[in-house]
Amino acid sequence: MDCIFCKIVAGEIPSKKVYEDDLVYAFYDINPIAPVHILIIPKEHIKSMCEMEEKHEKLVGHILFVAHKIAQEQGFAEDGYRIINNCGENAGQTVMHMHYHLLAGQKFSWGKMD
Ligand code: 5GP
Ligand code: ZN
């Protein structure tokens, strides 16, 4: 399958690994938009949240748990962090393998997005 993130999981495309277990893989984003920008992805190819099925319910919970675990391990759990999932075209999803952005290391603003 021609999927960048599947290739990253398989080790065919190099990545800077942050965390790995049977279900998920986490690595640094190649084009960070915050001082800390980590991507957490399921090893299974799921196109996006929009394609999620009931059988993936636990997996998504696990991804969020792993995000917090990484935040604790890297020491930004207390200061806070932001998790983003871009789902589909309107959200601006560019890589069609479900992923969660874990952003930290700065204070984020909140408001109307462009
Ligand atoms: P999206 O816009 O789909 O939510 O986010 C895709 C993210 O994947 C972007 O932040 C982009 O920088 C990152 N990305 C795309 N290709 C690669 C790659 O080959 N390696 C890494 N580490 N990140 C990538
Ligand atoms: Zn994939």
mmCIF file of N, CA and C and ligand atoms in Angstrom:
data_model
loop_
_atom_site.group_PDB
_atom_site.id
_atom_site.type_symbol
_atom_site.label_atom_id
_atom_site.label_comp_id
_atom_site.label_asym_id
_atom_site.label_seq_id
_atom_site.Cartn_x
_atom_site.Cartn_y
_atom_site.Cartn_z
ATOM 1 N N MET A 1 0.847 -1.204 0.000
ATOM 2 C CA MET A 1 0.000 0.000 0.000
ATOM 3 C C MET A 1 0.881 1.252 0.000
ATOM 4 N N ASP A 2 0.471 2.225 -0.782
ATOM 5 C CA ASP A 2 1.294 3.414 -0.917
ATOM 6 C C ASP A 2 0.923 4.440 0.152
ATOM 7 N N CYS A 3 1.316 4.151 1.385
ATOM 8 C CA CYS A 3 0.978 5.040 2.500
ATOM 9 C C CYS A 3 2.268 5.387 3.248
ATOM 10 N N ILE A 4 2.587 6.675 3.342
ATOM 11 C CA ILE A 4 3.827 7.119 4.005
ATOM 12 C C ILE A 4 3.907 6.582 5.437
ATOM 13 N N PHE A 5 2.788 6.680 6.172
ATOM 14 C CA PHE A 5 2.849 6.295 7.584
ATOM 15 C C PHE A 5 2.947 4.779 7.760
ATOM 16 N N CYS A 6 2.335 3.996 6.860
ATOM 17 C CA CYS A 6 2.535 2.542 6.916
ATOM 18 C C CYS A 6 4.009 2.218 6.674
ATOM 19 N N LYS A 7 4.634 2.975 5.767
ATOM 20 C CA LYS A 7 6.054 2.762 5.471
ATOM 21 C C LYS A 7 6.914 3.162 6.668
ATOM 22 N N ILE A 8 6.508 4.181 7.382
ATOM 23 C CA ILE A 8 7.238 4.578 8.596
ATOM 24 C C ILE A 8 7.131 3.474 9.656
ATOM 25 N N VAL A 9 5.929 2.939 9.830
ATOM 26 C CA VAL A 9 5.733 1.844 10.803
ATOM 27 C C VAL A 9 6.599 0.641 10.423
ATOM 28 N N ALA A 10 6.678 0.357 9.118
ATOM 29 C CA ALA A 10 7.447 -0.801 8.639
ATOM 30 C C ALA A 10 8.950 -0.539 8.623
ATOM 31 N N GLY A 11 9.350 0.713 8.903
ATOM 32 C CA GLY A 11 10.773 1.063 8.902
ATOM 33 C C GLY A 11 11.335 1.304 7.503
ATOM 34 N N GLU A 12 10.450 1.392 6.520
ATOM 35 C CA GLU A 12 10.900 1.620 5.129
ATOM 36 C C GLU A 12 11.220 3.095 4.887
ATOM 37 N N ILE A 13 10.600 3.971 5.678
ATOM 38 C CA ILE A 13 10.930 5.398 5.660
ATOM 39 C C ILE A 13 11.421 5.717 7.075
ATOM 40 N N PRO A 14 12.601 6.341 7.196
ATOM 41 C CA PRO A 14 13.136 6.624 8.535
ATOM 42 C C PRO A 14 12.294 7.644 9.307
ATOM 43 N N SER A 15 12.262 7.491 10.622
ATOM 44 C CA SER A 15 11.552 8.440 11.479
ATOM 45 C C SER A 15 12.249 8.469 12.828
ATOM 46 N N LYS A 16 12.011 9.555 13.571
ATOM 47 C CA LYS A 16 12.589 9.687 14.913
ATOM 48 C C LYS A 16 11.565 9.169 15.914
ATOM 49 N N LYS A 17 11.761 7.929 16.348
ATOM 50 C CA LYS A 17 10.771 7.255 17.207
ATOM 51 C C LYS A 17 10.724 7.856 18.613
ATOM 52 N N VAL A 18 9.499 8.001 19.125
ATOM 53 C CA VAL A 18 9.286 8.476 20.488
ATOM 54 C C VAL A 18 8.764 7.330 21.357
ATOM 55 N N TYR A 19 7.898 6.520 20.786
ATOM 56 C CA TYR A 19 7.239 5.443 21.549
ATOM 57 C C TYR A 19 6.701 4.399 20.574
ATOM 58 N N GLU A 20 6.690 3.152 21.031
ATOM 59 C CA GLU A 20 6.101 2.082 20.209
ATOM 60 C C GLU A 20 5.566 0.974 21.101
ATOM 61 N N ASP A 21 4.420 0.420 20.736
ATOM 62 C CA ASP A 21 3.946 -0.826 21.341
ATOM 63 C C ASP A 21 3.234 -1.631 20.255
ATOM 64 N N ASP A 22 2.502 -2.650 20.643
ATOM 65 C CA ASP A 22 1.867 -3.527 19.647
ATOM 66 C C ASP A 22 0.875 -2.785 18.753
ATOM 67 N N LEU A 23 0.251 -1.751 19.301
ATOM 68 C CA LEU A 23 -0.859 -1.095 18.601
ATOM 69 C C LEU A 23 -0.507 0.235 17.951
ATOM 70 N N VAL A 24 0.417 0.950 18.573
ATOM 71 C CA VAL A 24 0.695 2.314 18.089
ATOM 72 C C VAL A 24 2.179 2.592 17.909
ATOM 73 N N TYR A 25 2.446 3.655 17.129
ATOM 74 C CA TYR A 25 3.808 4.124 16.897
ATOM 75 C C TYR A 25 3.778 5.646 17.007
ATOM 76 N N ALA A 26 4.737 6.220 17.708
ATOM 77 C CA ALA A 26 4.818 7.677 17.845
ATOM 78 C C ALA A 26 6.184 8.156 17.400
ATOM 79 N N PHE A 27 6.190 9.287 16.696
ATOM 80 C CA PHE A 27 7.443 9.804 16.134
ATOM 81 C C PHE A 27 7.335 11.315 15.944
ATOM 82 N N TYR A 28 8.486 11.976 15.804
ATOM 83 C CA TYR A 28 8.492 13.430 15.639
ATOM 84 C C TYR A 28 8.044 13.827 14.239
ATOM 85 N N ASP A 29 7.196 14.860 14.200
ATOM 86 C CA ASP A 29 6.733 15.388 12.914
ATOM 87 C C ASP A 29 7.916 15.997 12.158
ATOM 88 N N ILE A 30 7.966 15.753 10.870
ATOM 89 C CA ILE A 30 9.081 16.224 10.038
ATOM 90 C C ILE A 30 9.050 17.751 9.879
ATOM 91 N N ASN A 31 7.882 18.350 10.071
ATOM 92 C CA ASN A 31 7.720 19.794 9.872
ATOM 93 C C ASN A 31 6.983 20.387 11.077
ATOM 94 N N PRO A 32 7.710 20.475 12.227
ATOM 95 C CA PRO A 32 7.020 20.833 13.484
ATOM 96 C C PRO A 32 6.409 22.229 13.473
ATOM 97 N N ILE A 33 5.217 22.340 14.076
ATOM 98 C CA ILE A 33 4.551 23.650 14.188
ATOM 99 C C ILE A 33 4.544 24.134 15.636
ATOM 100 N N ALA A 34 5.252 23.412 16.512
ATOM 101 C CA ALA A 34 5.386 23.795 17.920
ATOM 102 C C ALA A 34 6.729 23.244 18.411
ATOM 103 N N PRO A 35 7.241 23.759 19.541
ATOM 104 C CA PRO A 35 8.526 23.262 20.042
ATOM 105 C C PRO A 35 8.555 21.731 20.194
ATOM 106 N N VAL A 36 7.434 21.146 20.614
ATOM 107 C CA VAL A 36 7.293 19.685 20.622
ATOM 108 C C VAL A 36 6.140 19.335 19.689
ATOM 109 N N HIS A 37 6.404 18.508 18.693
ATOM 110 C CA HIS A 37 5.349 18.099 17.753
ATOM 111 C C HIS A 37 5.554 16.619 17.425
ATOM 112 N N ILE A 38 4.720 15.825 18.051
ATOM 113 C CA ILE A 38 4.820 14.363 17.924
ATOM 114 C C ILE A 38 3.561 13.854 17.232
ATOM 115 N N LEU A 39 3.715 12.849 16.392
ATOM 116 C CA LEU A 39 2.553 12.209 15.755
ATOM 117 C C LEU A 39 2.369 10.831 16.384
ATOM 118 N N ILE A 40 1.145 10.505 16.725
ATOM 119 C CA ILE A 40 0.837 9.176 17.269
ATOM 120 C C ILE A 40 -0.123 8.503 16.295
ATOM 121 N N ILE A 41 0.276 7.342 15.821
ATOM 122 C CA ILE A 41 -0.539 6.672 14.793
ATOM 123 C C ILE A 41 -0.802 5.210 15.171
ATOM 124 N N PRO A 42 -1.944 4.688 14.726
ATOM 125 C CA PRO A 42 -2.150 3.244 14.901
ATOM 126 C C PRO A 42 -1.278 2.497 13.893
ATOM 127 N N LYS A 43 -0.794 1.334 14.265
ATOM 128 C CA LYS A 43 -0.005 0.539 13.312
ATOM 129 C C LYS A 43 -0.902 0.041 12.180
ATOM 130 N N GLU A 44 -2.155 -0.209 12.535
ATOM 131 C CA GLU A 44 -3.131 -0.629 11.515
ATOM 132 C C GLU A 44 -3.472 0.558 10.620
ATOM 133 N N HIS A 45 -3.582 0.309 9.321
ATOM 134 C CA HIS A 45 -3.940 1.404 8.414
ATOM 135 C C HIS A 45 -5.430 1.708 8.519
ATOM 136 N N ILE A 46 -5.727 2.844 9.144
ATOM 137 C CA ILE A 46 -7.100 3.371 9.171
ATOM 138 C C ILE A 46 -6.979 4.747 8.529
ATOM 139 N N LYS A 47 -7.791 5.033 7.528
ATOM 140 C CA LYS A 47 -7.639 6.257 6.739
ATOM 141 C C LYS A 47 -7.745 7.528 7.584
ATOM 142 N N SER A 48 -8.758 7.584 8.419
ATOM 143 C CA SER A 48 -8.939 8.770 9.263
ATOM 144 C C SER A 48 -10.013 8.468 10.297
ATOM 145 N N MET A 49 -10.208 9.429 11.197
ATOM 146 C CA MET A 49 -11.276 9.305 12.193
ATOM 147 C C MET A 49 -12.622 9.090 11.501
ATOM 148 N N CYS A 50 -12.752 9.700 10.312
ATOM 149 C CA CYS A 50 -14.014 9.601 9.556
ATOM 150 C C CYS A 50 -14.293 8.156 9.122
ATOM 151 N N GLU A 51 -13.270 7.325 9.125
ATOM 152 C CA GLU A 51 -13.419 5.921 8.691
ATOM 153 C C GLU A 51 -13.463 4.978 9.895
ATOM 154 N N MET A 52 -13.474 5.564 11.078
ATOM 155 C CA MET A 52 -13.386 4.752 12.284
ATOM 156 C C MET A 52 -14.620 3.865 12.463
ATOM 157 N N GLU A 53 -14.368 2.648 12.965
ATOM 158 C CA GLU A 53 -15.471 1.724 13.217
ATOM 159 C C GLU A 53 -15.525 1.413 14.711
ATOM 160 N N GLU A 54 -16.605 0.769 15.121
ATOM 161 C CA GLU A 54 -16.790 0.472 16.540
ATOM 162 C C GLU A 54 -15.624 -0.342 17.103
ATOM 163 N N LYS A 55 -15.055 -1.205 16.271
ATOM 164 C CA LYS A 55 -13.943 -2.052 16.740
ATOM 165 C C LYS A 55 -12.682 -1.239 17.066
ATOM 166 N N HIS A 56 -12.653 0.033 16.653
ATOM 167 C CA HIS A 56 -11.472 0.862 16.909
ATOM 168 C C HIS A 56 -11.600 1.710 18.188
ATOM 169 N N GLU A 57 -12.707 1.537 18.887
ATOM 170 C CA GLU A 57 -12.974 2.377 20.047
ATOM 171 C C GLU A 57 -11.839 2.316 21.076
ATOM 172 N N LYS A 58 -11.400 1.113 21.384
ATOM 173 C CA LYS A 58 -10.341 0.952 22.393
ATOM 174 C C LYS A 58 -9.018 1.497 21.885
ATOM 175 N N LEU A 59 -8.766 1.305 20.608
ATOM 176 C CA LEU A 59 -7.524 1.769 19.995
ATOM 177 C C LEU A 59 -7.383 3.285 20.131
ATOM 178 N N VAL A 60 -8.465 3.996 19.879
ATOM 179 C CA VAL A 60 -8.433 5.455 19.981
ATOM 180 C C VAL A 60 -8.204 5.882 21.435
ATOM 181 N N GLY A 61 -8.834 5.195 22.354
ATOM 182 C CA GLY A 61 -8.597 5.460 23.779
ATOM 183 C C GLY A 61 -7.132 5.214 24.118
ATOM 184 N N HIS A 62 -6.577 4.165 23.560
ATOM 185 C CA HIS A 62 -5.169 3.825 23.811
ATOM 186 C C HIS A 62 -4.246 4.919 23.265
ATOM 187 N N ILE A 63 -4.562 5.439 22.083
ATOM 188 C CA ILE A 63 -3.745 6.507 21.497
ATOM 189 C C ILE A 63 -3.715 7.725 22.437
ATOM 190 N N LEU A 64 -4.871 8.069 22.983
ATOM 191 C CA LEU A 64 -4.930 9.225 23.895
ATOM 192 C C LEU A 64 -4.177 8.934 25.191
ATOM 193 N N PHE A 65 -4.265 7.703 25.650
ATOM 194 C CA PHE A 65 -3.521 7.319 26.857
ATOM 195 C C PHE A 65 -2.018 7.417 26.599
ATOM 196 N N VAL A 66 -1.592 6.944 25.433
ATOM 197 C CA VAL A 66 -0.164 6.995 25.063
ATOM 198 C C VAL A 66 0.292 8.455 24.969
ATOM 199 N N ALA A 67 -0.566 9.324 24.444
ATOM 200 C CA ALA A 67 -0.222 10.752 24.357
ATOM 201 C C ALA A 67 0.108 11.286 25.744
ATOM 202 N N HIS A 68 -0.729 10.956 26.718
ATOM 203 C CA HIS A 68 -0.494 11.451 28.077
ATOM 204 C C HIS A 68 0.758 10.819 28.694
ATOM 205 N N LYS A 69 0.974 9.563 28.380
ATOM 206 C CA LYS A 69 2.169 8.860 28.872
ATOM 207 C C LYS A 69 3.447 9.531 28.338
ATOM 208 N N ILE A 70 3.431 9.874 27.067
ATOM 209 C CA ILE A 70 4.581 10.562 26.457
ATOM 210 C C ILE A 70 4.763 11.926 27.136
ATOM 211 N N ALA A 71 3.637 12.622 27.363
ATOM 212 C CA ALA A 71 3.693 13.947 28.007
ATOM 213 C C ALA A 71 4.329 13.838 29.395
ATOM 214 N N GLN A 72 3.977 12.799 30.116
ATOM 215 C CA GLN A 72 4.569 12.595 31.446
ATOM 216 C C GLN A 72 6.049 12.281 31.334
ATOM 217 N N GLU A 73 6.383 11.372 30.424
ATOM 218 C CA GLU A 73 7.781 10.954 30.251
ATOM 219 C C GLU A 73 8.660 12.120 29.810
ATOM 220 N N GLN A 74 8.108 12.982 28.962
ATOM 221 C CA GLN A 74 8.907 14.095 28.439
ATOM 222 C C GLN A 74 8.799 15.351 29.309
ATOM 223 N N GLY A 75 7.966 15.281 30.358
ATOM 224 C CA GLY A 75 7.927 16.360 31.341
ATOM 225 C C GLY A 75 7.052 17.552 30.990
ATOM 226 N N PHE A 76 6.124 17.414 30.031
ATOM 227 C CA PHE A 76 5.236 18.547 29.754
ATOM 228 C C PHE A 76 3.781 18.284 30.126
ATOM 229 N N ALA A 77 3.553 17.204 30.860
ATOM 230 C CA ALA A 77 2.174 16.883 31.266
ATOM 231 C C ALA A 77 1.619 17.957 32.202
ATOM 232 N N GLU A 78 2.479 18.514 33.065
ATOM 233 C CA GLU A 78 2.008 19.500 34.031
ATOM 234 C C GLU A 78 1.720 20.856 33.388
ATOM 235 N N ASP A 79 2.612 21.296 32.508
ATOM 236 C CA ASP A 79 2.427 22.594 31.844
ATOM 237 C C ASP A 79 1.258 22.559 30.869
ATOM 238 N N GLY A 80 1.001 21.392 30.305
ATOM 239 C CA GLY A 80 -0.128 21.245 29.382
ATOM 240 C C GLY A 80 0.316 20.978 27.959
ATOM 241 N N TYR A 81 -0.614 20.471 27.202
ATOM 242 C CA TYR A 81 -0.318 20.125 25.810
ATOM 243 C C TYR A 81 -1.621 20.143 25.021
ATOM 244 N N ARG A 82 -1.486 20.051 23.728
ATOM 245 C CA ARG A 82 -2.669 20.052 22.860
ATOM 246 C C ARG A 82 -2.630 18.819 21.964
ATOM 247 N N ILE A 83 -3.784 18.179 21.798
ATOM 248 C CA ILE A 83 -3.897 17.034 20.896
ATOM 249 C C ILE A 83 -4.834 17.437 19.767
ATOM 250 N N ILE A 84 -4.386 17.216 18.537
ATOM 251 C CA ILE A 84 -5.211 17.574 17.365
ATOM 252 C C ILE A 84 -5.353 16.365 16.457
ATOM 253 N N ASN A 85 -6.562 16.164 15.983
ATOM 254 C CA ASN A 85 -6.790 15.175 14.940
ATOM 255 C C ASN A 85 -7.479 15.879 13.783
ATOM 256 N N ASN A 86 -6.828 15.904 12.642
ATOM 257 C CA ASN A 86 -7.451 16.457 11.445
ATOM 258 C C ASN A 86 -8.146 15.314 10.718
ATOM 259 N N CYS A 87 -9.450 15.438 10.567
ATOM 260 C CA CYS A 87 -10.220 14.353 9.953
ATOM 261 C C CYS A 87 -10.845 14.849 8.659
ATOM 262 N N GLY A 88 -10.320 14.369 7.560
ATOM 263 C CA GLY A 88 -10.917 14.670 6.264
ATOM 264 C C GLY A 88 -10.516 16.024 5.685
ATOM 265 N N GLU A 89 -11.096 16.307 4.541
ATOM 266 C CA GLU A 89 -10.693 17.458 3.729
ATOM 267 C C GLU A 89 -10.897 18.801 4.441
ATOM 268 N N ASN A 90 -12.057 19.002 5.035
ATOM 269 C CA ASN A 90 -12.325 20.299 5.672
ATOM 270 C C ASN A 90 -11.380 20.589 6.830
ATOM 271 N N ALA A 91 -10.887 19.536 7.470
ATOM 272 C CA ALA A 91 -9.963 19.717 8.598
ATOM 273 C C ALA A 91 -8.531 19.893 8.108
ATOM 274 N N GLY A 92 -8.315 19.648 6.821
ATOM 275 C CA GLY A 92 -6.972 19.826 6.259
ATOM 276 C C GLY A 92 -6.083 18.602 6.397
ATOM 277 N N GLN A 93 -6.687 17.434 6.560
ATOM 278 C CA GLN A 93 -5.879 16.204 6.659
ATOM 279 C C GLN A 93 -5.108 15.993 5.357
ATOM 280 N N THR A 94 -3.794 15.804 5.469
ATOM 281 C CA THR A 94 -2.957 15.627 4.270
ATOM 282 C C THR A 94 -2.441 14.202 4.131
ATOM 283 N N VAL A 95 -2.249 13.521 5.259
ATOM 284 C CA VAL A 95 -1.789 12.128 5.203
ATOM 285 C C VAL A 95 -2.958 11.228 5.581
ATOM 286 N N MET A 96 -3.347 10.376 4.651
ATOM 287 C CA MET A 96 -4.556 9.574 4.842
ATOM 288 C C MET A 96 -4.271 8.265 5.603
ATOM 289 N N HIS A 97 -3.640 8.436 6.742
ATOM 290 C CA HIS A 97 -3.468 7.360 7.730
ATOM 291 C C HIS A 97 -3.696 8.064 9.064
ATOM 292 N N MET A 98 -4.749 7.676 9.763
ATOM 293 C CA MET A 98 -5.169 8.373 10.980
ATOM 294 C C MET A 98 -3.984 8.690 11.897
ATOM 295 N N HIS A 99 -3.932 9.933 12.361
ATOM 296 C CA HIS A 99 -2.846 10.320 13.264
ATOM 297 C C HIS A 99 -3.312 11.420 14.198
ATOM 298 N N TYR A 100 -2.719 11.456 15.371
ATOM 299 C CA TYR A 100 -3.001 12.483 16.362
ATOM 300 C C TYR A 100 -1.742 13.304 16.559
ATOM 301 N N HIS A 101 -1.893 14.628 16.464
ATOM 302 C CA HIS A 101 -0.768 15.532 16.708
ATOM 303 C C HIS A 101 -0.711 15.809 18.212
ATOM 304 N N LEU A 102 0.448 15.629 18.813
ATOM 305 C CA LEU A 102 0.671 15.980 20.217
ATOM 306 C C LEU A 102 1.622 17.178 20.222
ATOM 307 N N LEU A 103 1.078 18.325 20.644
ATOM 308 C CA LEU A 103 1.825 19.584 20.574
ATOM 309 C C LEU A 103 2.067 20.120 21.975
ATOM 310 N N ALA A 104 3.292 20.628 22.202
ATOM 311 C CA ALA A 104 3.616 21.158 23.527
ATOM 312 C C ALA A 104 4.812 22.094 23.446
ATOM 313 N N GLY A 105 5.175 22.652 24.619
ATOM 314 C CA GLY A 105 6.372 23.486 24.696
ATOM 315 C C GLY A 105 6.090 24.963 24.501
ATOM 316 N N GLN A 106 4.825 25.348 24.451
ATOM 317 C CA GLN A 106 4.457 26.762 24.339
ATOM 318 C C GLN A 106 3.023 26.929 24.834
ATOM 319 N N LYS A 107 2.602 28.182 25.002
ATOM 320 C CA LYS A 107 1.211 28.469 25.324
ATOM 321 C C LYS A 107 0.456 28.629 24.005
ATOM 322 N N PHE A 108 -0.619 27.899 23.840
ATOM 323 C CA PHE A 108 -1.372 27.962 22.578
ATOM 324 C C PHE A 108 -2.534 28.931 22.711
ATOM 325 N N SER A 109 -2.832 29.621 21.633
ATOM 326 C CA SER A 109 -4.007 30.495 21.660
ATOM 327 C C SER A 109 -5.229 29.677 21.229
ATOM 328 N N TRP A 110 -6.387 30.254 21.473
ATOM 329 C CA TRP A 110 -7.637 29.570 21.093
ATOM 330 C C TRP A 110 -8.599 30.591 20.539
ATOM 331 N N GLY A 111 -9.242 30.278 19.475
ATOM 332 C CA GLY A 111 -10.191 31.212 18.891
ATOM 333 C C GLY A 111 -10.554 30.777 17.497
ATOM 334 N N LYS A 112 -11.149 31.675 16.740
ATOM 335 C CA LYS A 112 -11.580 31.360 15.390
ATOM 336 C C LYS A 112 -10.364 30.983 14.548
ATOM 337 N N MET A 113 -10.501 29.894 13.829
ATOM 338 C CA MET A 113 -9.367 29.405 13.025
ATOM 339 C C MET A 113 -9.554 29.790 11.570
ATOM 340 N N ASP A 114 -8.412 30.041 10.907
ATOM 341 C CA ASP A 114 -8.528 30.365 9.474
ATOM 342 C C ASP A 114 -8.146 29.168 8.621
HETATM 343 P P1 5GP B 1 -2.210 16.301 8.706
HETATM 344 O O1 5GP B 1 -2.143 17.618 8.029
HETATM 345 O O2 5GP B 1 -2.585 15.179 7.759
HETATM 346 O O3 5GP B 1 -3.048 16.310 9.948
HETATM 347 O O4 5GP B 1 -0.730 16.031 9.227
HETATM 348 C C1 5GP B 1 0.223 15.297 8.558
HETATM 349 C C2 5GP B 1 1.525 15.557 9.266
HETATM 350 O O5 5GP B 1 2.464 14.586 8.838
HETATM 351 C C3 5GP B 1 2.139 16.933 8.947
HETATM 352 O O6 5GP B 1 2.304 17.663 10.160
HETATM 353 C C4 5GP B 1 3.457 16.602 8.271
HETATM 354 O O7 5GP B 1 4.484 17.485 8.608
HETATM 355 C C5 5GP B 1 3.741 15.176 8.747
HETATM 356 N N1 5GP B 1 4.498 14.366 7.825
HETATM 357 C C6 5GP B 1 4.237 14.169 6.495
HETATM 358 N N2 5GP B 1 5.144 13.332 5.962
HETATM 359 C C7 5GP B 1 5.991 12.976 6.961
HETATM 360 C C8 5GP B 1 7.140 12.124 7.013
HETATM 361 O O8 5GP B 1 7.560 11.507 6.029
HETATM 362 N N3 5GP B 1 7.750 11.999 8.233
HETATM 363 C C9 5GP B 1 7.307 12.667 9.350
HETATM 364 N N4 5GP B 1 7.986 12.472 10.481
HETATM 365 N N5 5GP B 1 6.221 13.465 9.320
HETATM 366 C C10 5GP B 1 5.580 13.626 8.152
HETATM 367 ZN ZN ZN B 2 -1.157 3.642 6.298
#
